[in-house]
């Protein structure tokens, strides 16, 4: 059975989900997106994803063409129609089609394009959560508004491709000697005093919804969590490291640039945070 895709108010088989070649999302990456995890048929942290979507649209002067209630319905219908038990829902909103291909966009809005589809994938029992991942460091060559979740992801694609070519699972990005984040995740380290450290929010990183949830739960658990910049060297000397995103939740990092973290074993705190995160997310 083919997957059902949501496109501009209609649910259609994926083969029929087609958009204009003049769509600004296609021509200019003039589009925002969100990815929400689904576990046991439930949406995880949807409110956070919706709030970030609103912010991304606002930052780009793109009017959000759908209400929160309708968007929740679309997500639930996609889960139902595609019999999605576990995986992800991808949502993209573009500034719509304009055959003039003018770089500037009219301030009076053209109809936007809204697309959403499901991805069946293992979230809870993903093998990387048990065995951890290896990462390599690459220069962060992205633009200066990484806080907006746009589909301009070519730098991230290149970073991941480079990592895979080097035999690593993923890449972490370095700007001015400091780690910004993962190629599609936020990045954390744990130092010898069990202090969890992650880069503070700024235009250099995406305000991850999973990151936000981890900070909150660490505080609730009485764990020490600090938002500050740290270098690649500090990360390599850390007791533990992990990445976070809706796709991975938390995956331990067991090596950076072929140097072992925690002697190449999954760290206790990373494991504990993942367990608590899952527990809380499912109870909501
Ligand atoms: N940073 C980047 C660059 C990302 O692409 C992602 C995932 N899209 C994240 C962080 C994590 O964000 P979230 O926890 O909301 O999935």
JSON list of N, CA, C and O in Angstrom, two decimals, residues 38 40-43 73-85 89 118:
[
{"chain": "A", "resi": 38, "resn": "UNK", "atom": "N", "xyz": [7.14, 10.17, 16.20]},
{"chain": "A", "resi": 38, "resn": "UNK", "atom": "CA", "xyz": [5.89, 9.47, 16.57]},
{"chain": "A", "resi": 38, "resn": "UNK", "atom": "C", "xyz": [6.30, 8.16, 17.24]},
{"chain": "A", "resi": 38, "resn": "UNK", "atom": "O", "xyz": [7.09, 7.39, 16.69]},
{"chain": "A", "resi": 40, "resn": "UNK", "atom": "N", "xyz": [4.49, 4.91, 19.42]},
{"chain": "A", "resi": 40, "resn": "UNK", "atom": "CA", "xyz": [3.19, 4.30, 19.77]},
{"chain": "A", "resi": 40, "resn": "UNK", "atom": "C", "xyz": [2.03, 5.11, 19.18]},
{"chain": "A", "resi": 40, "resn": "UNK", "atom": "O", "xyz": [1.03, 5.33, 19.86]},
{"chain": "A", "resi": 41, "resn": "UNK", "atom": "N", "xyz": [2.22, 5.62, 18.01]},
{"chain": "A", "resi": 41, "resn": "UNK", "atom": "CA", "xyz": [1.17, 6.41, 17.36]},
{"chain": "A", "resi": 41, "resn": "UNK", "atom": "C", "xyz": [0.96, 7.79, 17.96]},
{"chain": "A", "resi": 41, "resn": "UNK", "atom": "O", "xyz": [0.04, 8.51, 17.58]},
{"chain": "A", "resi": 42, "resn": "UNK", "atom": "N", "xyz": [1.82, 8.20, 18.94]},
{"chain": "A", "resi": 42, "resn": "UNK", "atom": "CA", "xyz": [1.66, 9.51, 19.59]},
{"chain": "A", "resi": 42, "resn": "UNK", "atom": "C", "xyz": [2.70, 10.50, 19.09]},
{"chain": "A", "resi": 42, "resn": "UNK", "atom": "O", "xyz": [3.87, 10.15, 18.92]},
{"chain": "A", "resi": 43, "resn": "UNK", "atom": "N", "xyz": [2.27, 11.75, 18.96]},
{"chain": "A", "resi": 43, "resn": "UNK", "atom": "CA", "xyz": [3.21, 12.81, 18.57]},
{"chain": "A", "resi": 43, "resn": "UNK", "atom": "C", "xyz": [4.05, 13.21, 19.78]},
{"chain": "A", "resi": 43, "resn": "UNK", "atom": "O", "xyz": [3.51, 13.40, 20.87]},
{"chain": "A", "resi": 73, "resn": "UNK", "atom": "N", "xyz": [-4.55, 17.98, 13.42]},
{"chain": "A", "resi": 73, "resn": "UNK", "atom": "CA", "xyz": [-5.44, 17.03, 12.71]},
{"chain": "A", "resi": 73, "resn": "UNK", "atom": "C", "xyz": [-4.73, 16.37, 11.54]},
{"chain": "A", "resi": 73, "resn": "UNK", "atom": "O", "xyz": [-4.83, 15.17, 11.32]},
{"chain": "A", "resi": 74, "resn": "UNK", "atom": "N", "xyz": [-3.99, 17.19, 10.77]},
{"chain": "A", "resi": 74, "resn": "UNK", "atom": "CA", "xyz": [-3.26, 16.65, 9.61]},
{"chain": "A", "resi": 74, "resn": "UNK", "atom": "C", "xyz": [-2.27, 15.57, 10.09]},
{"chain": "A", "resi": 74, "resn": "UNK", "atom": "O", "xyz": [-2.17, 14.49, 9.51]},
{"chain": "A", "resi": 75, "resn": "UNK", "atom": "N", "xyz": [-1.55, 15.88, 11.17]},
{"chain": "A", "resi": 75, "resn": "UNK", "atom": "CA", "xyz": [-0.57, 14.91, 11.69]},
{"chain": "A", "resi": 75, "resn": "UNK", "atom": "C", "xyz": [-1.29, 13.62, 12.11]},
{"chain": "A", "resi": 75, "resn": "UNK", "atom": "O", "xyz": [-0.84, 12.52, 11.80]},
{"chain": "A", "resi": 76, "resn": "UNK", "atom": "N", "xyz": [-2.40, 13.77, 12.84]},
{"chain": "A", "resi": 76, "resn": "UNK", "atom": "CA", "xyz": [-3.11, 12.57, 13.30]},
{"chain": "A", "resi": 76, "resn": "UNK", "atom": "C", "xyz": [-3.68, 11.77, 12.14]},
{"chain": "A", "resi": 76, "resn": "UNK", "atom": "O", "xyz": [-3.63, 10.54, 12.14]},
{"chain": "A", "resi": 77, "resn": "UNK", "atom": "N", "xyz": [-4.18, 12.48, 11.14]},
{"chain": "A", "resi": 77, "resn": "UNK", "atom": "CA", "xyz": [-4.72, 11.75, 9.97]},
{"chain": "A", "resi": 77, "resn": "UNK", "atom": "C", "xyz": [-3.63, 11.01, 9.22]},
{"chain": "A", "resi": 77, "resn": "UNK", "atom": "O", "xyz": [-3.83, 9.91, 8.73]},
{"chain": "A", "resi": 78, "resn": "UNK", "atom": "N", "xyz": [-2.45, 11.64, 9.14]},
{"chain": "A", "resi": 78, "resn": "UNK", "atom": "CA", "xyz": [-1.33, 10.96, 8.47]},
{"chain": "A", "resi": 78, "resn": "UNK", "atom": "C", "xyz": [-0.93, 9.69, 9.23]},
{"chain": "A", "resi": 78, "resn": "UNK", "atom": "O", "xyz": [-0.63, 8.66, 8.62]},
{"chain": "A", "resi": 79, "resn": "UNK", "atom": "N", "xyz": [-0.95, 9.79, 10.56]},
{"chain": "A", "resi": 79, "resn": "UNK", "atom": "CA", "xyz": [-0.61, 8.62, 11.39]},
{"chain": "A", "resi": 79, "resn": "UNK", "atom": "C", "xyz": [-1.61, 7.50, 11.10]},
{"chain": "A", "resi": 79, "resn": "UNK", "atom": "O", "xyz": [-1.23, 6.35, 10.85]},
{"chain": "A", "resi": 80, "resn": "UNK", "atom": "N", "xyz": [-2.88, 7.89, 11.07]},
{"chain": "A", "resi": 80, "resn": "UNK", "atom": "CA", "xyz": [-3.94, 6.90, 10.87]},
{"chain": "A", "resi": 80, "resn": "UNK", "atom": "C", "xyz": [-3.92, 6.31, 9.46]},
{"chain": "A", "resi": 80, "resn": "UNK", "atom": "O", "xyz": [-3.90, 5.10, 9.27]},
{"chain": "A", "resi": 81, "resn": "UNK", "atom": "N", "xyz": [-3.88, 7.20, 8.48]},
{"chain": "A", "resi": 81, "resn": "UNK", "atom": "CA", "xyz": [-3.97, 6.74, 7.09]},
{"chain": "A", "resi": 81, "resn": "UNK", "atom": "C", "xyz": [-2.76, 5.88, 6.69]},
{"chain": "A", "resi": 81, "resn": "UNK", "atom": "O", "xyz": [-2.86, 5.04, 5.82]},
{"chain": "A", "resi": 82, "resn": "UNK", "atom": "N", "xyz": [-1.61, 6.15, 7.31]},
{"chain": "A", "resi": 82, "resn": "UNK", "atom": "CA", "xyz": [-0.40, 5.40, 6.95]},
{"chain": "A", "resi": 82, "resn": "UNK", "atom": "C", "xyz": [-0.07, 4.31, 7.96]},
{"chain": "A", "resi": 82, "resn": "UNK", "atom": "O", "xyz": [0.99, 3.69, 7.89]},
{"chain": "A", "resi": 83, "resn": "UNK", "atom": "N", "xyz": [-1.00, 4.15, 8.94]},
{"chain": "A", "resi": 83, "resn": "UNK", "atom": "CA", "xyz": [-0.79, 3.13, 9.96]},
{"chain": "A", "resi": 83, "resn": "UNK", "atom": "C", "xyz": [0.61, 3.26, 10.58]},
{"chain": "A", "resi": 83, "resn": "UNK", "atom": "O", "xyz": [1.35, 2.28, 10.68]},
{"chain": "A", "resi": 84, "resn": "UNK", "atom": "N", "xyz": [0.93, 4.48, 10.96]},
{"chain": "A", "resi": 84, "resn": "UNK", "atom": "CA", "xyz": [2.28, 4.76, 11.49]},
{"chain": "A", "resi": 84, "resn": "UNK", "atom": "C", "xyz": [2.31, 4.49, 13.00]},
{"chain": "A", "resi": 84, "resn": "UNK", "atom": "O", "xyz": [1.67, 5.19, 13.78]},
{"chain": "A", "resi": 85, "resn": "UNK", "atom": "N", "xyz": [3.06, 3.49, 13.36]},
{"chain": "A", "resi": 85, "resn": "UNK", "atom": "CA", "xyz": [3.20, 3.17, 14.78]},
{"chain": "A", "resi": 85, "resn": "UNK", "atom": "C", "xyz": [4.40, 3.94, 15.36]},
{"chain": "A", "resi": 85, "resn": "UNK", "atom": "O", "xyz": [4.31, 4.56, 16.41]},
{"chain": "A", "resi": 89, "resn": "UNK", "atom": "N", "xyz": [7.11, 12.44, 11.33]},
{"chain": "A", "resi": 89, "resn": "UNK", "atom": "CA", "xyz": [6.28, 13.17, 10.37]},
{"chain": "A", "resi": 89, "resn": "UNK", "atom": "C", "xyz": [7.06, 14.41, 9.94]},
{"chain": "A", "resi": 89, "resn": "UNK", "atom": "O", "xyz": [7.52, 15.20, 10.77]},
{"chain": "A", "resi": 118, "resn": "UNK", "atom": "N", "xyz": [4.87, 10.86, 6.11]},
{"chain": "A", "resi": 118, "resn": "UNK", "atom": "CA", "xyz": [5.39, 10.06, 7.23]},
{"chain": "A", "resi": 118, "resn": "UNK", "atom": "C", "xyz": [6.66, 9.32, 6.79]},
{"chain": "A", "resi": 118, "resn": "UNK", "atom": "O", "xyz": [6.86, 9.06, 5.60]}
]
